[in-house]
XYZ file of N, CA and C in Angstrom:
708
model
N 6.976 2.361 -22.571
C 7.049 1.416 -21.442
C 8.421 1.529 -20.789
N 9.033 1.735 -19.762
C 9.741 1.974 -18.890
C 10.562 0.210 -18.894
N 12.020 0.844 -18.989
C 13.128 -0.455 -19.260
C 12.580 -1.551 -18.013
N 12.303 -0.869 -17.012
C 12.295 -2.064 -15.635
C 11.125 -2.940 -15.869
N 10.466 -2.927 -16.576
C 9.516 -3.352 -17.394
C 9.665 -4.565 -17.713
N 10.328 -4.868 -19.136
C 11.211 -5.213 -19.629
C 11.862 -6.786 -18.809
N 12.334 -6.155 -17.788
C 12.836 -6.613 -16.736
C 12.192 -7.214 -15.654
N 11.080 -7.017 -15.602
C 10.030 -7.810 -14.285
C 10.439 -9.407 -13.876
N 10.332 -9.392 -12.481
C 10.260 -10.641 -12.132
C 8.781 -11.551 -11.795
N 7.757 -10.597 -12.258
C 6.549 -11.282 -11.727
C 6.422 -12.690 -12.146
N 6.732 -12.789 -13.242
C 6.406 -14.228 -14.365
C 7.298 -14.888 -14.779
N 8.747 -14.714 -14.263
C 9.370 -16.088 -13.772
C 9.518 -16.700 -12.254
N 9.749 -18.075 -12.436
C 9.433 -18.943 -11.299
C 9.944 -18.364 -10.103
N 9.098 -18.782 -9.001
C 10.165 -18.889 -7.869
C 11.365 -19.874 -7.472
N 12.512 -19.358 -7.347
C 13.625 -20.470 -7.253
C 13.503 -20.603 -6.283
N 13.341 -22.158 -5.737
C 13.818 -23.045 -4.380
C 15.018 -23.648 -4.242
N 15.898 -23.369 -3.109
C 16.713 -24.469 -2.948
C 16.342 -24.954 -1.974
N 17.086 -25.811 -2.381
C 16.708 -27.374 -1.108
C 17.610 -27.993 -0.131
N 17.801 -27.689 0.661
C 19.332 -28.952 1.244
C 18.622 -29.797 1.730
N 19.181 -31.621 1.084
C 18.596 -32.549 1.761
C 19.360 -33.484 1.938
N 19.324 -34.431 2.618
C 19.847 -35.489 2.423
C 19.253 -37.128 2.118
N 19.768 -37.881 1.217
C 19.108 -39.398 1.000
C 18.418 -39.889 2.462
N 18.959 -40.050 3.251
C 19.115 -40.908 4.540
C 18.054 -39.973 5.423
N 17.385 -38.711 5.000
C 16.735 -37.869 6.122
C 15.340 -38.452 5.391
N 15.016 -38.997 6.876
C 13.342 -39.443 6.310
C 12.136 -38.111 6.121
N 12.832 -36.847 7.214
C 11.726 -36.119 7.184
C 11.965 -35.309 5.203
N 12.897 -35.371 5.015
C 13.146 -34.963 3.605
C 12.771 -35.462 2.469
N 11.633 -36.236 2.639
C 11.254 -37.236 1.789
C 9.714 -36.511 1.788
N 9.397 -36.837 2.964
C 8.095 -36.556 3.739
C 7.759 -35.088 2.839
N 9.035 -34.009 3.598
C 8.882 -32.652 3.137
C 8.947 -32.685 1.681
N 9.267 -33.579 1.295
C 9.391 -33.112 -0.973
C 8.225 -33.782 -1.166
N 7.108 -34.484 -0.390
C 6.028 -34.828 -1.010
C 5.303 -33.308 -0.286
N 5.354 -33.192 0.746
C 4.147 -31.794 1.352
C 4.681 -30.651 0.360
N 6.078 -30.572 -0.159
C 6.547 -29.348 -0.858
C 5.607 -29.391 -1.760
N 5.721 -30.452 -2.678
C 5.388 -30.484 -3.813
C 4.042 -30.293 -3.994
N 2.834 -30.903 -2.638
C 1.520 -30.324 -3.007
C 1.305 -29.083 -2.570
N 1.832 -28.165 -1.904
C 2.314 -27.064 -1.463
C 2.272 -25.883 -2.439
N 3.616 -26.749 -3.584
C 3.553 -25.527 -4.609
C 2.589 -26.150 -5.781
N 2.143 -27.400 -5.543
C 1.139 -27.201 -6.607
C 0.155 -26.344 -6.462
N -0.886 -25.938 -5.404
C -1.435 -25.359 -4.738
C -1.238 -23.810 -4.998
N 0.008 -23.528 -4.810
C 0.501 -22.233 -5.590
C 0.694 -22.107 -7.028
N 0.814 -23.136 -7.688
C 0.945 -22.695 -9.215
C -0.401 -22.775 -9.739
N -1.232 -23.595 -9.109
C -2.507 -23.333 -9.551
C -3.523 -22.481 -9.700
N -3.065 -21.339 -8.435
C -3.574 -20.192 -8.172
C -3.461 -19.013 -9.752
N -2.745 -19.700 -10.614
C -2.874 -18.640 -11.736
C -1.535 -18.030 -11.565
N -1.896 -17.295 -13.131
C -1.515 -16.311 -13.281
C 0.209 -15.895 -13.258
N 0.044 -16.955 -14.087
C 2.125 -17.509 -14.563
C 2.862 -17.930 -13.596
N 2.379 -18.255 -12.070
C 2.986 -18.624 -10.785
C 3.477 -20.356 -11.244
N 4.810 -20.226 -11.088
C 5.446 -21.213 -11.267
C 6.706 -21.535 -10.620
N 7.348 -22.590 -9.740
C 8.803 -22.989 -8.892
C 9.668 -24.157 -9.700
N 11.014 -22.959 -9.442
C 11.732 -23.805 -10.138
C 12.919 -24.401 -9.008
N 12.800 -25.471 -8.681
C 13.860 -26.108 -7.614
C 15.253 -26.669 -7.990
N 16.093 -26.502 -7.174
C 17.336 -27.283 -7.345
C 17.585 -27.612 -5.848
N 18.020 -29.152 -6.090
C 18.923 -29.414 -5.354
C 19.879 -29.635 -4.227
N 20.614 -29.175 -2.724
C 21.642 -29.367 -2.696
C 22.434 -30.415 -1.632
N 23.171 -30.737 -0.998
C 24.012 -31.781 -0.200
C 23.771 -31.367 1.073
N 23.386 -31.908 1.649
C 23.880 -32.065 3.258
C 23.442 -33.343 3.845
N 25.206 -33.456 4.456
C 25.155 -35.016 5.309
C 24.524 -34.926 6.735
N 23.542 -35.696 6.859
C 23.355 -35.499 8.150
C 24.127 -36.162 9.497
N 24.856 -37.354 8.733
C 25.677 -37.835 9.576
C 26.718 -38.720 8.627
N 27.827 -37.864 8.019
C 28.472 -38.492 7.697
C 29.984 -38.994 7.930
N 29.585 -39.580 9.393
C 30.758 -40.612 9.788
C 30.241 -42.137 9.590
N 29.380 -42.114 9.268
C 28.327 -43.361 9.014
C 29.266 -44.315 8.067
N 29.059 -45.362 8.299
C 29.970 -46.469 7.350
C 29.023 -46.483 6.332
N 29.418 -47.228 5.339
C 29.051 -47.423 4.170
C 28.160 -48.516 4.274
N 28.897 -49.804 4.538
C 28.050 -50.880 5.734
C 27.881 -50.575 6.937
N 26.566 -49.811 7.327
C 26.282 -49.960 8.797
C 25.496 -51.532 8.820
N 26.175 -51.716 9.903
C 26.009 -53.413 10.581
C 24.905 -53.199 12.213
N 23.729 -53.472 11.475
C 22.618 -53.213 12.696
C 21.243 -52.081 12.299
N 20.302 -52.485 12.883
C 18.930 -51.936 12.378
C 19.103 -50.384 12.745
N 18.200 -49.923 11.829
C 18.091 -48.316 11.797
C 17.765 -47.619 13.444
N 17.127 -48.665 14.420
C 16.732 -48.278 15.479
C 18.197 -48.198 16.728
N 19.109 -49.652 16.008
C 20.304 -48.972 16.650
C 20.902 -48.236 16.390
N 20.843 -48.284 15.228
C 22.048 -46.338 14.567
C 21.711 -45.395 15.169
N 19.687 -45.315 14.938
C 19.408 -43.841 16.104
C 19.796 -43.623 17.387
N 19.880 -44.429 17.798
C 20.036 -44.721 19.423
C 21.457 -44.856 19.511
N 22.344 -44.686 18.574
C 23.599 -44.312 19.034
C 23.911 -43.248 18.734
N 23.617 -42.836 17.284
C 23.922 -41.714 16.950
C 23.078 -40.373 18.110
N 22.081 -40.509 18.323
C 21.173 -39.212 19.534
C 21.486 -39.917 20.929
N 22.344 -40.789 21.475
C 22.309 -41.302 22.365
C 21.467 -41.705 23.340
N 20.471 -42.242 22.451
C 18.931 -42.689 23.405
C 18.506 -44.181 23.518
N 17.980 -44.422 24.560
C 17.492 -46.044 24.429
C 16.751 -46.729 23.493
N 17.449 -47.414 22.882
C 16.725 -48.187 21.639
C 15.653 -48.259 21.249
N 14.330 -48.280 22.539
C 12.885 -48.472 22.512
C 13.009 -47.041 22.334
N 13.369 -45.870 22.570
C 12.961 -44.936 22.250
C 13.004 -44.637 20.509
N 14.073 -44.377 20.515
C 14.240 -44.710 18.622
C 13.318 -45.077 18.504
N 13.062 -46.667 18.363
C 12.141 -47.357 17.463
C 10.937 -46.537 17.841
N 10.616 -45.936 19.018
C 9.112 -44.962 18.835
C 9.083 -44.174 17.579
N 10.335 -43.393 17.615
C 10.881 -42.299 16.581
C 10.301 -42.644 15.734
N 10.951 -44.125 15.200
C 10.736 -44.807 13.783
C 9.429 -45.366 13.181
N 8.885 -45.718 14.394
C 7.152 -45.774 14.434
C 6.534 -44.457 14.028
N 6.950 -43.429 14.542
C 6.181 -42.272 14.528
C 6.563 -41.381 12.739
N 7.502 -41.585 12.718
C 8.197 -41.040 11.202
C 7.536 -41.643 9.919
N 7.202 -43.560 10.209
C 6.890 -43.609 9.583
C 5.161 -43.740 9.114
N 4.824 -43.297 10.110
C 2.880 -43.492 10.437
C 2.931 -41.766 9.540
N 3.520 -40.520 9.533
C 3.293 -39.493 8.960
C 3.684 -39.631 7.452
N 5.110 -40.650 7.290
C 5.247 -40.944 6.062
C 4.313 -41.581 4.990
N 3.599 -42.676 5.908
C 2.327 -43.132 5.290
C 1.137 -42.013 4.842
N 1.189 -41.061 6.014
C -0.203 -40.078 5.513
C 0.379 -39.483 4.350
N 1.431 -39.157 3.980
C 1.080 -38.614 2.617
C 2.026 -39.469 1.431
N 1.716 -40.950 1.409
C 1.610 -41.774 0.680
C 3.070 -42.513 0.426
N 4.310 -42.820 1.211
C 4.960 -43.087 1.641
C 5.426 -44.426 2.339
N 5.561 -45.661 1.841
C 5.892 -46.500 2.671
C 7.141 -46.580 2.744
N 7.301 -46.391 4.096
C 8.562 -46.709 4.442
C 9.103 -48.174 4.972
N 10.282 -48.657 4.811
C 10.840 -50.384 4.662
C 11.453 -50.350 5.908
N 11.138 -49.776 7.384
C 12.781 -49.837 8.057
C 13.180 -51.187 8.079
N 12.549 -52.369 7.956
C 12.865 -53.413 9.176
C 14.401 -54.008 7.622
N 13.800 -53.452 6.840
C 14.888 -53.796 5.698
C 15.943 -53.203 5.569
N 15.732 -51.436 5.616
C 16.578 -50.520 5.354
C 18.089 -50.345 5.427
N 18.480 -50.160 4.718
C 20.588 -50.729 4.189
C 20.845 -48.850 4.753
N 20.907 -48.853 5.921
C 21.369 -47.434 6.466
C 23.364 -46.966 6.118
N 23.400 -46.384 5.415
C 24.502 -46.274 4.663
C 25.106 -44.669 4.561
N 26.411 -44.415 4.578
C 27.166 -43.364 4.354
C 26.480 -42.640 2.724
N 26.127 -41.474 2.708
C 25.117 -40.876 1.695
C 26.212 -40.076 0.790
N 27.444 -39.809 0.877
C 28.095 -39.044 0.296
C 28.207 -39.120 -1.327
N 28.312 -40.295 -1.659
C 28.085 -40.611 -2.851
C 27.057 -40.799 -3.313
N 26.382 -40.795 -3.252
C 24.546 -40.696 -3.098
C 24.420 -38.934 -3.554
N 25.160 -38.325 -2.551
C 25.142 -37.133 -2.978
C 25.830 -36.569 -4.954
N 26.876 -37.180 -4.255
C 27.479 -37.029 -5.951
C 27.404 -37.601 -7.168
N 26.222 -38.276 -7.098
C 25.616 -38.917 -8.277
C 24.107 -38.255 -8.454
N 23.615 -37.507 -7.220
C 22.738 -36.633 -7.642
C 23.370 -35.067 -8.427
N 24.662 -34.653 -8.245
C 25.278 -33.509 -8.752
C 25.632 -34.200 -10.276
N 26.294 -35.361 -10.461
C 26.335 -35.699 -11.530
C 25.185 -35.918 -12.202
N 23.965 -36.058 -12.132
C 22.423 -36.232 -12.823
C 22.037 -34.693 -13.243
N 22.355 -33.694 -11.977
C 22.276 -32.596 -12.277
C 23.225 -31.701 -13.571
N 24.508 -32.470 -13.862
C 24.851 -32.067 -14.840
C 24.504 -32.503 -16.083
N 23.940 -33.411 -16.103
C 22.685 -33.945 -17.228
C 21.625 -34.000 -17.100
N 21.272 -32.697 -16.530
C 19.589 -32.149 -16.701
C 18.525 -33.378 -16.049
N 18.990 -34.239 -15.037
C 18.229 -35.099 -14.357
C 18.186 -34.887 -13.199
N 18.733 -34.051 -12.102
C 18.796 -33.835 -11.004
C 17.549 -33.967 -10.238
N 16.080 -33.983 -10.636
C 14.948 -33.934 -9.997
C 14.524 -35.041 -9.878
N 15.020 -35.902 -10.944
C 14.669 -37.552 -11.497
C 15.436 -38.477 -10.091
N 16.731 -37.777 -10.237
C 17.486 -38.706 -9.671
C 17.375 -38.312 -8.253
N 16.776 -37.692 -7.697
C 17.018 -37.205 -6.121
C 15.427 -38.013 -5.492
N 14.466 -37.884 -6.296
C 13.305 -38.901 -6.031
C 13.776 -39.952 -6.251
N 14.495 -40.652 -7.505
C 14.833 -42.017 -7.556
C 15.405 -42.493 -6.201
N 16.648 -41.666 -5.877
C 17.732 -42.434 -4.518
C 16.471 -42.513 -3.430
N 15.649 -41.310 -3.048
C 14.984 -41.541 -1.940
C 14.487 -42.491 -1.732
N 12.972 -42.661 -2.901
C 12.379 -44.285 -3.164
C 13.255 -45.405 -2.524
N 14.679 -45.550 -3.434
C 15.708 -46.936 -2.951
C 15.727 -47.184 -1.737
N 16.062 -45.801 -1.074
C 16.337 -45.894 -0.046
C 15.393 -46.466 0.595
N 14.177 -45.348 0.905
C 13.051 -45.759 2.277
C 12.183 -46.397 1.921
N 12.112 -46.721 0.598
C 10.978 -47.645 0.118
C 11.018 -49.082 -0.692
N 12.694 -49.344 -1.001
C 12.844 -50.218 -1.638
C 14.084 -51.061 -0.952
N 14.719 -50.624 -0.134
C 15.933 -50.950 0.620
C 17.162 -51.564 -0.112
N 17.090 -50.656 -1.133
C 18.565 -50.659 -2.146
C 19.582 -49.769 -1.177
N 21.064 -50.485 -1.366
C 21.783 -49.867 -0.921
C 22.527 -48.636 -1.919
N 22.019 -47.167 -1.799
C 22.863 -46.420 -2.188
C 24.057 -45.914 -1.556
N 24.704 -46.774 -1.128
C 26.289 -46.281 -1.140
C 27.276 -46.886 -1.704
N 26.894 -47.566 -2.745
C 27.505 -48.464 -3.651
C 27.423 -47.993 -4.375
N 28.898 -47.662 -5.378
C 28.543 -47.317 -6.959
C 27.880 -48.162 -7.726
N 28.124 -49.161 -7.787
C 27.008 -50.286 -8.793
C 25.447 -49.776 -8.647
N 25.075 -49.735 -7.229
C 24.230 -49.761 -7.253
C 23.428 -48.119 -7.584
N 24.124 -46.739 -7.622
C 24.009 -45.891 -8.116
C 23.801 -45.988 -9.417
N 24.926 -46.497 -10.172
C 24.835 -46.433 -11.432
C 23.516 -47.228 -12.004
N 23.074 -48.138 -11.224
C 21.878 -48.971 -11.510
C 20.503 -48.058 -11.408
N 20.791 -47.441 -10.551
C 19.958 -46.208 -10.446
C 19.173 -45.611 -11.437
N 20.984 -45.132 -11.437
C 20.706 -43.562 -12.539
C 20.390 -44.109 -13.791
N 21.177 -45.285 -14.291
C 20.263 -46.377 -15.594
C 19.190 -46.204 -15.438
N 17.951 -46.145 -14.238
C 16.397 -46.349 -14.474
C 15.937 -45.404 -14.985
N 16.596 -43.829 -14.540
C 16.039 -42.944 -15.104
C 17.098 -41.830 -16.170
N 17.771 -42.973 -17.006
C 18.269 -42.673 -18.652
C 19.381 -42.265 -18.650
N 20.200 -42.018 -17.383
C 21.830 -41.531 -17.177
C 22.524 -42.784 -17.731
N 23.798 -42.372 -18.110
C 24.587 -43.358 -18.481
C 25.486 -44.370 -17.364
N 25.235 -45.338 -17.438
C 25.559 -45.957 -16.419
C 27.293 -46.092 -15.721
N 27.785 -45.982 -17.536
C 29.419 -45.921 -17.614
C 29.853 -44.607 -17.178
N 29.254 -43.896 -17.235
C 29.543 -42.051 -17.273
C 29.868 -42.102 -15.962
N 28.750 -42.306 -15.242
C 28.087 -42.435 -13.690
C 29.094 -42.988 -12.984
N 28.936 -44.435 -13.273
C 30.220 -45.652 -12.802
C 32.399 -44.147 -12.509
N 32.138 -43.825 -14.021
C 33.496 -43.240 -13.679
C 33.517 -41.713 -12.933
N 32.494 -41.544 -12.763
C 32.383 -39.988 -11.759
C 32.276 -40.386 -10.912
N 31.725 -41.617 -10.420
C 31.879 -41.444 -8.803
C 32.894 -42.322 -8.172
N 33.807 -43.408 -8.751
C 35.145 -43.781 -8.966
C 36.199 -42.726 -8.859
N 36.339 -41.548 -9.462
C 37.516 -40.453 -9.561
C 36.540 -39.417 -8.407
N 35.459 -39.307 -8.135
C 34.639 -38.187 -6.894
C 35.152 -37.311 -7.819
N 34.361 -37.051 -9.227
C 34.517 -35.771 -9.705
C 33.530 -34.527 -9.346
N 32.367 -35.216 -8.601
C 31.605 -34.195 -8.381
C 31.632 -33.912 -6.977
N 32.828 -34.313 -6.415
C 33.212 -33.917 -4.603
C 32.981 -33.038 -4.329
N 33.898 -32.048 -4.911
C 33.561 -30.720 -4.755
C 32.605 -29.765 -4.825
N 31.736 -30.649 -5.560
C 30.538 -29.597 -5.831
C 29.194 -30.045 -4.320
N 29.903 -31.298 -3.986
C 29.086 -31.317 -2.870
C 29.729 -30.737 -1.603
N 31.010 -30.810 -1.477
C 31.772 -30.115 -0.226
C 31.013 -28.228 -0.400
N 31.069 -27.637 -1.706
C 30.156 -26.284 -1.911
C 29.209 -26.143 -1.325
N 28.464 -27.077 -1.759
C 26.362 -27.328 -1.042
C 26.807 -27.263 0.612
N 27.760 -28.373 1.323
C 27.674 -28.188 2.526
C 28.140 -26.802 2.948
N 29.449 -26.511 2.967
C 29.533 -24.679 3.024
C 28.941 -23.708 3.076
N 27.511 -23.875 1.916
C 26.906 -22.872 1.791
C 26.045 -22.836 2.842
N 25.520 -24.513 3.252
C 24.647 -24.773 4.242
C 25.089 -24.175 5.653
N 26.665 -24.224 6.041
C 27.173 -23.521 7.119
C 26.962 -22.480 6.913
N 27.429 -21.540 5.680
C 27.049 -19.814 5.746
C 26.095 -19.337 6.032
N 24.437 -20.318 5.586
C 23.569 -20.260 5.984
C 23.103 -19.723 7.689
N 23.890 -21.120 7.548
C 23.272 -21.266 9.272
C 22.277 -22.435 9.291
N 22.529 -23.222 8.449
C 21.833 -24.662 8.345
C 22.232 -25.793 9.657
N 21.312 -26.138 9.893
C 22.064 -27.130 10.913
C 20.815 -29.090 10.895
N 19.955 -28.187 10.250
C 19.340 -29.631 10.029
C 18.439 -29.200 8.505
N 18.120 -30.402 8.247
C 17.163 -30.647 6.592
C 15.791 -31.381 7.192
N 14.932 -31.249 5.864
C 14.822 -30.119 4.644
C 15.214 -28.311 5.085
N 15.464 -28.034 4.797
C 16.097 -26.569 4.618
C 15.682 -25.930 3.447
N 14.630 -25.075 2.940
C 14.283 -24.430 2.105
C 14.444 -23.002 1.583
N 15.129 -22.167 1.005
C 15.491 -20.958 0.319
C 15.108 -20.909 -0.727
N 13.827 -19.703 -0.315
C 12.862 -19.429 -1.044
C 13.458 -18.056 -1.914
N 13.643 -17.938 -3.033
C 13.738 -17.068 -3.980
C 15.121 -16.116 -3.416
N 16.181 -16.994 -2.132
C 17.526 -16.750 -1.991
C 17.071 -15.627 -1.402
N 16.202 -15.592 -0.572
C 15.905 -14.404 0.851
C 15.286 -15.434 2.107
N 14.498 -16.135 1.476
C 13.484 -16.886 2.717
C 13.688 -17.952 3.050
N 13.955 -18.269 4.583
C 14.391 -19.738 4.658
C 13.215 -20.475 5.374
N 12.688 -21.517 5.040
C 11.770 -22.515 5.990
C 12.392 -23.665 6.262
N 12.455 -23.680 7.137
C 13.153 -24.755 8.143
C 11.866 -26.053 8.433
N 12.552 -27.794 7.617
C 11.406 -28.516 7.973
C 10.646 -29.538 7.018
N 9.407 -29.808 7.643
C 8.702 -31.006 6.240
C 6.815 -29.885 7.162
N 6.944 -28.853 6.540
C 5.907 -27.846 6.484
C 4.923 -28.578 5.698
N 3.307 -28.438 6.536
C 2.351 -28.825 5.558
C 2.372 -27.751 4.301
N 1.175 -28.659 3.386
C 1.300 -28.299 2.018
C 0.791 -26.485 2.313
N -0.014 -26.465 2.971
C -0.288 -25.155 2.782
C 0.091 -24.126 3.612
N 1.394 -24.581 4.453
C 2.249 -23.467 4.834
C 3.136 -23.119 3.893
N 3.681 -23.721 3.255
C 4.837 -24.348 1.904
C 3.736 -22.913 0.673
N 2.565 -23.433 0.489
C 1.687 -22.425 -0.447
C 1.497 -20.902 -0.222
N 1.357 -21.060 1.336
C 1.268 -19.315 1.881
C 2.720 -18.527 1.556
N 3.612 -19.415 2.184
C 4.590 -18.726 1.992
C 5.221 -18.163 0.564
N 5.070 -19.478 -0.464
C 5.012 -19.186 -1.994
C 4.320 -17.877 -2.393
N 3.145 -17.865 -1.753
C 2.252 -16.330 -2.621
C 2.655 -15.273 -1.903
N 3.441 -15.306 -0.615
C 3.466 -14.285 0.319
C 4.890 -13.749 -0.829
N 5.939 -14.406 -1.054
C 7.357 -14.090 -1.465
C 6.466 -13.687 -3.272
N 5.413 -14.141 -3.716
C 4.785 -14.035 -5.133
C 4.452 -12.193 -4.944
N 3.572 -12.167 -3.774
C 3.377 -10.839 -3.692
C 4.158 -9.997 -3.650
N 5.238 -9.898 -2.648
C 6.232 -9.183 -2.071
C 6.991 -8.799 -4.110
N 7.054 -10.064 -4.713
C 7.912 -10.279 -6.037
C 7.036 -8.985 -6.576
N 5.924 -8.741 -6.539
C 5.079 -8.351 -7.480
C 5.126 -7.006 -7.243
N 5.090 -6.691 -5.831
C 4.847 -5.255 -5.423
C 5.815 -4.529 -5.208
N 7.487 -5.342 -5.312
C 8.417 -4.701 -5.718
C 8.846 -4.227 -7.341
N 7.879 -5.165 -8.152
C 7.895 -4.995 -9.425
C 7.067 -3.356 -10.026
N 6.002 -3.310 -9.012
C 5.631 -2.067 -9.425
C 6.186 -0.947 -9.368
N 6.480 -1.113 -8.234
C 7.335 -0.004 -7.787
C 8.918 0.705 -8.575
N 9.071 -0.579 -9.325
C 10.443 -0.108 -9.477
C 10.240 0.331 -11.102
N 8.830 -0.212 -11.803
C 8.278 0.254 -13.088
C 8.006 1.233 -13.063
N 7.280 1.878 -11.582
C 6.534 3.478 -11.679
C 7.021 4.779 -12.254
């Protein structure tokens, strides 16, 4: 049997990265269509399996920590549009959020600076929770109208799903995991990222978006094939 063999990539996962942010509603939307997407693809057989991580991007982070005023005025200042327009936005974001099972809270929603939000998902990630905790913040956010830009209320968080609350509390007090989110954004510039969800598929393919489930699936078997038929080739 020939070393490259040995070596195949057919039958490990496809790696996804992710750039998202707490505060991006369509990024919520897109990790529920992802996710039936690649279920859809792993079901297809035949050891097809995705392994995701992760990463930071602010979509607007000059944002206070306390923003003072409804989500429909933030939009409407931040895109500089008339208020009734927003709130269409917000109507419309959240009628798709509902179709795939999603309630969203605006009239509640604690619209908040995400940076630390970010670095308590890098800190979860260094204790093997990073998937736990990036669904947890979202939920708070658009569905429960917890404010994550509070350490308390992070650490309350990451308590639900088994992080240490004290650990948590002093990493994001000293921003030990700053840096690892200032990285995620960088990479997102090298990219050529300019909005989220942002998807890099097996670190060649990018999909830009909240893609239905079975564009998210095509593309999975298309990069599965391509995996496969470079595998032969390089066994022959």
């Amino acid at each position: 049997m020939p070393v490259a063999a040995f070596m195949s990539s057919a039958n490990q996962p496809i790696k996804v990265d992710i750039w998202s942010d707490i505060a991006c509603p369509w990024c919520y939307i897109g990790k529920r269509k992802f996710e039936a997407g690649s279920g859809l693809f792993a079901g297809a057989g035949e050891g097809r399996g995705v392994e995701i991580e992760y990463h930071s991007f602010e979509l607007s982070p000059d944002t206070p920590v306390d923003f003072e005023g409804n989500e429909a005025a933030f939009l409407a200042s931040h895109k500089g549009i008339p208020e009734a327009q927003a709130q269409q936005m917000i109507d419309r974001v959240t009628e798709i959020a509902a179709s795939v099972g999603l309630a969203y809270d605006y009239d509640n929603l604690k619209h908040t600076n995400t940076v630390l939000a970010h670095e308590a998902i890098h800190f979860a990630k260094a204790h093997g929770k990073q998937l736990e905790m990036t669904e947890r913040l979202l939920s708070a956010y658009f569905l429960e109208a917890r404010h994550v830009g509070k350490v308390d209320e992070l650490a309350a968080l990451g308590a639900e799903i088994g992080l240490d609350p004290v650990a948590l509390t002093a990493a994001l007090e000293s921003h030990e995991f700053l840096d690892a989110v200032r990285r995620d954004q960088q990479t997102a510039v090298e990219y050529g990222i300019q909005g989220v969800p942002f998807f890099v598929i097996d670190g060649k393919y990018g999909v830009s978006g909240a893609q239905e489930a079975q564009s998210f699936a095509r593309v999975l078997e298309q990069v599965w094939s391509v995996r496969d038929t470079a595998d032969e080739e390089v066994s022959a």
